[in-house]
Amino acid sequence: MPTKINIQDLVRENVKKLKPYSSARDEYKATGTEMVFLDANENPYQTDVNRYPDPHQRNLKDELAKIKEVQPEQILLGNGSDEVLDLLFRAFCEPGKDNVISLPPTYGMYKVLAEINNIENREVLLSQDFEPNISEILSKIDENSKLLFLCSPNNPTGNTFSEEKVIELLQKFKGLVIIDEAYIDFSGKESWLSRLQQYPNLVITQTLSKAYGMAGIRLGICWASEEIIEILKKIKPPYNVNELTQQRALNRILDVDVVSSEVADILKGRKELVEVLQEVTFVEKIYPTDANFVLVKVDDATSRYHQLIEKGIVIRNRTTQPLCENTLRLTVGTTEENQKLIAALKSLN
Ligand SMILES: *Cc1c(COP(=O)(O)O)cnc(C)c1O
């Protein structure tokens, strides 16, 4: 059985007491009649964006809720998932007192956000096969451990964490378990979204930056219980998702067929890339991946990285990351870009 968790006990005192800023768009409730808006000091002349955006992003949330089969009240949207993650720190972690757990090698923002917010980041290395090390995690947590970050599929390793391990952590960790699913749409494995009801301490983040091809508009999604979402809503800037982003995101998520055919092409490109990599003499290991990138171990990552730069191709050198010595992370591109990468890899020796 999951341990009983009182979410309110995890919230910072100042946030618990806080009365959120009430914007002009919040105070007026739409009546359906044609109204004259003189409440927000906007310029009345039409530019398409002369009005403040909907602070609750209702249209976008309704559509996301429909697609993912959750309630709109279980969604918080942010200026990229980076903002969503920052809000989690600010709502739940008391600076100088609380701590979070992250599992390197992983996404670098958890650590950066911890540092910005003056929160101790307790790092527990993944195992050699890039799975969470449960007993070590449990030995590092205490009553001030508020957030545990599980990035799955993980960046930069590409693997999805074992389901049993995640369940064990959801049951044993008494803070919030954040599952970062930035790459979930490239994975054949199921999202944790369908289990939100089951685990009251589960928070899932997703983004339009990867599979949805919208990194430039900055839209991050947080899915959690209504109770957790209500807490985050109290501290989010009222207009954190701008009008252009809301419009572009809505159009894009309605374009289901285009998105899924692009994802299918990327997966096909990934398969071809992996096949070629098996023939490249200086590639020593290709790690299994559920994402739109492949991590490989090579003879000398830094010199291979520079050789590829010389040929006009930029990849990510991950050699300084723990457990990632001499690894390179290759993002799958268009068919043409993949061909260029493949040709360059084959030409190196
Ligand atoms: C790319 C990425 C994100 C995306 O962040 P945005 O701010 O939404 O662009 C989040 N988490 C991980 C692990 C990523 O690799």
Coordinates of C-alpha atoms and ligand atoms in Angstrom, one line a residue:
M1 CA 0.0 0.0 0.0
P2 CA 1.2 3.5 -0.7
T3 CA 2.0 5.5 2.4
K4 CA -0.6 8.1 3.4
I5 CA 0.7 11.4 2.3
N6 CA -0.8 14.8 3.3
I7 CA 0.1 17.1 0.5
Q8 CA -0.6 20.2 2.6
D9 CA 2.2 19.1 5.0
L10 CA 4.7 19.4 2.1
V11 CA 3.8 22.9 1.2
R12 CA 6.0 25.9 2.3
E13 CA 4.3 27.9 5.1
N14 CA 4.4 31.2 3.1
V15 CA 2.8 29.5 0.1
K16 CA 0.1 28.0 2.3
K17 CA -0.8 31.5 3.6
L18 CA -0.4 33.3 0.4
K19 CA -3.3 35.0 -1.4
P20 CA -2.6 34.9 -5.1
Y21 CA -2.5 38.0 -7.3
S22 CA -5.9 38.7 -8.8
S23 CA -5.6 39.9 -12.4
A24 CA -8.2 41.9 -14.3
R25 CA -9.0 38.9 -16.4
D26 CA -9.6 36.9 -13.2
E27 CA -12.0 39.3 -11.6
Y28 CA -14.4 39.7 -14.5
K29 CA -16.4 36.6 -15.2
A30 CA -17.6 36.3 -18.8
T31 CA -21.3 36.8 -19.3
G32 CA -21.5 36.0 -23.0
T33 CA -22.7 39.5 -23.9
E34 CA -20.5 41.9 -26.0
M35 CA -18.6 43.9 -23.3
V36 CA -16.3 46.9 -23.3
F37 CA -13.0 46.1 -21.7
L38 CA -11.6 49.0 -19.7
D39 CA -10.3 47.0 -16.8
A40 CA -6.7 46.1 -17.6
N41 CA -5.1 49.3 -19.0
E42 CA -4.6 47.7 -22.4
N43 CA -4.4 49.6 -25.6
P44 CA -7.8 49.1 -27.2
Y45 CA -6.6 49.1 -30.8
Q46 CA -6.4 45.6 -32.4
T47 CA -3.0 44.0 -33.0
D48 CA -4.3 40.5 -32.4
V49 CA -2.4 40.5 -29.2
N50 CA -3.4 43.8 -27.6
R51 CA -5.4 41.9 -24.9
Y52 CA -3.8 39.9 -22.0
P53 CA -3.9 36.2 -22.6
D54 CA -6.3 33.8 -20.8
P55 CA -4.4 33.3 -17.5
H56 CA -6.1 29.8 -17.1
Q57 CA -5.4 28.8 -20.8
R58 CA -8.9 27.2 -20.8
N59 CA -9.1 26.2 -24.5
L60 CA -5.7 24.6 -24.5
K61 CA -6.2 22.7 -21.3
D62 CA -9.6 21.5 -22.4
E63 CA -8.0 20.0 -25.6
L64 CA -5.0 18.5 -23.7
A65 CA -7.4 17.0 -21.2
K66 CA -9.5 15.5 -23.9
I67 CA -6.5 14.0 -25.7
K68 CA -4.8 12.6 -22.6
E69 CA -8.1 11.6 -20.8
V70 CA -7.5 13.6 -17.6
Q71 CA -9.4 16.5 -16.1
P72 CA -8.4 20.1 -17.0
E73 CA -8.1 20.7 -13.3
Q74 CA -5.2 18.3 -13.2
I75 CA -3.2 20.5 -15.6
L76 CA -0.8 23.4 -15.0
L77 CA 0.9 25.0 -18.0
G78 CA 4.2 26.8 -17.9
N79 CA 6.7 28.7 -20.0
G80 CA 8.4 25.4 -20.9
S81 CA 8.7 22.5 -18.4
D82 CA 11.6 24.4 -16.9
E83 CA 9.1 26.9 -15.4
V84 CA 6.9 24.1 -14.2
L85 CA 9.9 22.5 -12.4
D86 CA 10.8 25.8 -10.9
L87 CA 7.3 26.3 -9.6
L88 CA 7.5 22.9 -7.9
F89 CA 10.7 24.0 -6.1
R90 CA 9.2 27.3 -5.0
A91 CA 5.9 25.8 -3.7
F92 CA 7.4 22.9 -1.8
C93 CA 11.0 23.5 -0.9
E94 CA 12.1 25.9 1.9
P95 CA 15.4 27.5 0.9
G96 CA 18.3 26.5 3.2
K97 CA 16.3 23.8 4.8
D98 CA 14.6 21.3 2.4
N99 CA 16.3 19.0 -0.1
V100 CA 15.5 17.2 -3.3
I101 CA 16.8 14.0 -4.8
S102 CA 18.1 13.6 -8.4
L103 CA 19.7 10.7 -10.1
P104 CA 22.7 11.5 -12.4
P105 CA 23.4 11.2 -15.2
T106 CA 20.2 13.1 -15.9
Y107 CA 18.7 16.3 -17.1
G108 CA 20.9 19.2 -15.9
M109 CA 18.0 21.6 -14.9
Y110 CA 17.1 19.8 -11.7
K111 CA 20.5 20.7 -10.2
V112 CA 20.5 24.2 -11.6
L113 CA 17.0 24.9 -10.2
A114 CA 18.0 23.5 -6.9
E115 CA 21.0 25.9 -6.8
I116 CA 18.9 28.9 -7.9
N117 CA 16.4 28.2 -5.2
N118 CA 19.1 27.5 -2.5
I119 CA 17.9 23.9 -2.0
E120 CA 20.2 21.0 -1.3
N121 CA 20.4 18.6 -4.3
R122 CA 21.2 15.1 -3.0
E123 CA 22.5 13.1 -5.9
V124 CA 22.3 9.3 -6.1
L125 CA 24.0 7.9 -9.1
L126 CA 22.0 5.5 -11.4
S127 CA 23.3 1.9 -11.5
Q128 CA 25.5 0.7 -14.3
D129 CA 22.5 -0.2 -16.3
F130 CA 21.1 3.3 -15.7
E131 CA 18.3 2.3 -13.3
P132 CA 17.5 4.0 -9.9
N133 CA 19.4 2.6 -7.0
I134 CA 16.5 2.2 -4.6
S135 CA 18.3 1.3 -1.4
E136 CA 20.7 4.2 -1.8
I137 CA 17.9 6.6 -2.5
L138 CA 16.0 5.5 0.5
S139 CA 19.1 5.9 2.7
K140 CA 19.6 9.5 1.5
I141 CA 16.1 10.8 2.2
D142 CA 14.9 12.4 5.4
E143 CA 11.8 14.4 6.5
N144 CA 13.0 17.4 4.5
S145 CA 13.3 15.6 1.2
K146 CA 10.4 17.1 -0.8
L147 CA 11.0 16.2 -4.4
L148 CA 12.4 13.2 -6.2
F149 CA 13.2 13.6 -9.9
L150 CA 12.8 10.6 -12.2
C151 CA 13.5 11.4 -15.8
S152 CA 12.0 8.6 -17.8
P153 CA 12.9 8.1 -20.6
N154 CA 16.1 9.6 -19.2
N155 CA 18.2 12.3 -20.8
P156 CA 21.0 11.6 -21.7
T157 CA 20.9 7.8 -21.4
G158 CA 17.7 7.3 -23.3
N159 CA 16.3 4.4 -21.3
T160 CA 12.9 4.1 -19.5
F161 CA 13.2 3.2 -15.8
S162 CA 11.8 -0.2 -14.6
E163 CA 8.2 0.0 -13.7
E164 CA 8.6 -1.9 -10.4
K165 CA 11.4 0.5 -9.3
V166 CA 9.2 3.5 -10.0
I167 CA 6.3 2.0 -8.1
E168 CA 8.5 1.2 -5.2
L169 CA 9.7 4.8 -5.1
L170 CA 6.2 6.2 -5.4
Q171 CA 5.2 4.0 -2.4
K172 CA 8.2 4.6 -0.2
F173 CA 9.1 8.3 -0.8
K174 CA 7.0 10.6 1.3
G175 CA 7.5 13.7 -0.9
L176 CA 6.5 14.3 -4.5
V177 CA 7.8 12.0 -7.2
I178 CA 8.2 14.0 -10.4
I179 CA 8.4 11.9 -13.5
D180 CA 9.8 14.0 -16.3
E181 CA 8.3 12.5 -19.5
A182 CA 9.8 15.0 -22.0
Y183 CA 10.5 12.1 -24.4
I184 CA 7.4 9.9 -23.7
D185 CA 5.9 10.4 -27.2
F186 CA 8.9 8.6 -28.7
S187 CA 8.6 5.7 -26.4
G188 CA 6.6 2.5 -26.9
K189 CA 6.1 2.3 -23.1
E190 CA 3.1 3.7 -21.4
S191 CA 3.0 7.1 -19.7
W192 CA 2.4 7.3 -16.0
L193 CA -0.6 9.6 -16.6
S194 CA -3.1 6.8 -16.3
R195 CA -1.9 6.3 -12.7
L196 CA -2.4 9.8 -11.3
Q197 CA -5.4 8.7 -9.2
Q198 CA -3.5 5.8 -7.8
Y199 CA -0.5 7.8 -6.4
P200 CA -1.4 11.1 -4.7
N201 CA 2.3 12.1 -4.7
L202 CA 2.8 11.6 -8.4
V203 CA 3.6 14.6 -10.6
I204 CA 4.2 14.2 -14.3
T205 CA 5.8 16.8 -16.6
Q206 CA 5.7 16.8 -20.3
T207 CA 6.6 19.4 -23.0
L208 CA 5.8 20.5 -26.5
S209 CA 9.5 21.0 -27.1
K210 CA 10.4 17.5 -28.4
A211 CA 7.9 15.3 -30.1
Y212 CA 5.5 18.1 -30.8
G213 CA 8.2 20.2 -32.5
M214 CA 7.5 23.4 -30.6
A215 CA 10.6 24.2 -28.6
G216 CA 10.4 27.8 -29.7
I217 CA 7.0 28.6 -28.2
R218 CA 7.9 27.3 -24.7
L219 CA 5.1 25.2 -23.4
G220 CA 5.5 22.8 -20.5
I221 CA 2.8 20.7 -19.0
C222 CA 2.4 19.6 -15.4
W223 CA -0.1 16.8 -14.6
A224 CA -1.0 16.0 -11.0
S225 CA -3.9 15.8 -8.6
E226 CA -6.2 18.8 -8.4
E227 CA -4.8 19.5 -4.9
I228 CA -1.2 19.8 -6.1
I229 CA -2.2 21.8 -9.2
E230 CA -4.2 24.3 -7.0
I231 CA -1.0 24.9 -4.9
L232 CA 1.1 25.6 -8.0
K233 CA -1.6 27.9 -9.5
K234 CA -1.3 30.1 -6.4
I235 CA 2.3 31.0 -7.2
K236 CA 2.4 30.9 -11.0
P237 CA 2.7 34.3 -12.7
P238 CA -0.8 35.2 -14.0
Y239 CA 0.1 35.5 -17.6
N240 CA 3.0 32.9 -17.8
V241 CA 1.8 31.4 -21.1
N242 CA 1.5 34.1 -23.7
E243 CA -1.3 34.4 -26.3
L244 CA 0.9 33.4 -29.3
T245 CA 2.0 30.2 -27.5
Q246 CA -1.5 29.3 -26.6
Q247 CA -2.7 29.7 -30.2
R248 CA 0.2 27.8 -31.8
A249 CA 0.1 25.0 -29.2
L250 CA -3.6 24.5 -29.7
N251 CA -3.2 24.4 -33.5
R252 CA -0.4 21.9 -33.2
I253 CA -2.0 19.5 -30.8
L254 CA -5.1 19.4 -33.0
D255 CA -2.8 18.4 -35.9
V256 CA -2.6 14.8 -34.4
D257 CA -1.8 13.1 -37.7
V258 CA 1.1 15.4 -38.7
V259 CA 2.7 15.0 -35.2
S260 CA 2.4 11.3 -35.2
S261 CA 3.8 10.9 -38.8
E262 CA 6.8 13.1 -37.8
V263 CA 7.3 11.0 -34.7
A264 CA 7.1 7.8 -36.9
D265 CA 9.7 9.3 -39.3
I266 CA 12.0 10.1 -36.4
L267 CA 11.7 6.6 -35.0
K268 CA 12.5 5.2 -38.4
G269 CA 15.5 7.4 -38.6
R270 CA 16.6 6.3 -35.2
K271 CA 16.4 2.6 -36.2
E272 CA 18.5 3.3 -39.3
L273 CA 21.0 5.3 -37.3
V274 CA 21.5 2.5 -34.8
E275 CA 22.0 0.0 -37.6
V276 CA 24.8 2.2 -39.1
L277 CA 26.4 2.8 -35.7
Q278 CA 26.8 -0.9 -35.3
E279 CA 29.2 -0.8 -38.2
V280 CA 31.2 2.2 -37.1
T281 CA 34.6 1.0 -35.9
F282 CA 35.2 3.5 -33.1
V283 CA 31.7 3.0 -31.6
E284 CA 32.1 0.7 -28.6
K285 CA 28.6 0.6 -27.3
I286 CA 25.1 1.8 -28.3
Y287 CA 22.8 2.2 -25.4
P288 CA 19.1 1.2 -25.8
T289 CA 16.9 4.2 -26.3
D290 CA 13.2 5.1 -26.0
A291 CA 13.8 8.8 -27.0
N292 CA 14.7 10.8 -30.1
F293 CA 18.4 10.4 -29.5
V294 CA 21.0 7.7 -29.1
L295 CA 23.8 7.6 -26.5
V296 CA 26.9 5.9 -27.8
K297 CA 30.3 5.1 -26.1
V298 CA 33.2 5.7 -28.4
D299 CA 37.0 5.5 -28.2
D300 CA 37.6 9.2 -27.5
A301 CA 34.4 11.3 -27.2
T302 CA 36.1 14.7 -27.2
S303 CA 38.2 14.1 -30.3
R304 CA 35.2 12.5 -32.2
Y305 CA 33.1 15.5 -31.2
H306 CA 35.6 17.9 -32.7
Q307 CA 36.0 15.8 -35.8
L308 CA 32.2 16.0 -36.4
I309 CA 32.2 19.8 -35.8
E310 CA 34.8 20.1 -38.5
K311 CA 32.4 18.4 -40.8
G312 CA 29.6 20.8 -39.8
I313 CA 27.7 18.5 -37.5
V314 CA 27.0 19.4 -33.9
I315 CA 26.2 16.6 -31.4
R316 CA 26.5 16.5 -27.6
N317 CA 29.6 15.4 -25.8
R318 CA 28.5 13.8 -22.6
T319 CA 31.9 12.6 -21.5
T320 CA 32.0 14.7 -18.3
Q321 CA 28.7 13.2 -17.0
P322 CA 29.0 10.5 -14.4
L323 CA 28.8 6.9 -15.8
C324 CA 29.1 8.5 -19.3
E325 CA 32.8 8.6 -19.9
N326 CA 33.5 8.8 -23.7
T327 CA 29.9 9.0 -24.6
L328 CA 28.2 11.1 -27.3
R329 CA 24.5 11.9 -27.6
L330 CA 23.2 12.0 -31.1
T331 CA 19.8 13.6 -31.8
V332 CA 17.8 12.0 -34.7
G333 CA 17.3 14.6 -37.4
T334 CA 15.5 14.7 -40.8
T335 CA 16.4 11.9 -43.3
E336 CA 18.8 14.3 -45.0
E337 CA 20.5 15.3 -41.7
N338 CA 20.8 11.7 -40.6
Q339 CA 22.4 10.9 -44.0
K340 CA 25.0 13.6 -43.4
L341 CA 25.7 12.3 -39.9
I342 CA 26.0 8.8 -41.2
A343 CA 28.3 9.8 -44.1
A344 CA 30.5 11.8 -41.6
L345 CA 30.7 8.9 -39.1
K346 CA 31.7 6.5 -41.9
S347 CA 34.4 8.9 -43.1
L348 CA 36.1 9.2 -39.7
N349 CA 38.9 6.9 -38.7
Ligands
LIG1 C1 14.2 18.8 -23.3 C2 13.8 18.4 -22.0 C3 12.8 19.1 -21.3 C4 12.1 20.3 -22.0 O1 12.1 21.4 -21.3 P1 11.2 22.6 -21.9 O2 11.5 23.7 -20.9 O3 9.8 22.2 -21.9 O4 11.7 22.9 -23.3 C5 12.4 18.7 -20.1 N1 13.0 17.7 -19.5 C6 14.0 17.0 -20.1 C7 14.5 15.8 -19.5 C8 14.4 17.3 -21.4 O5 15.4 16.6 -21.9

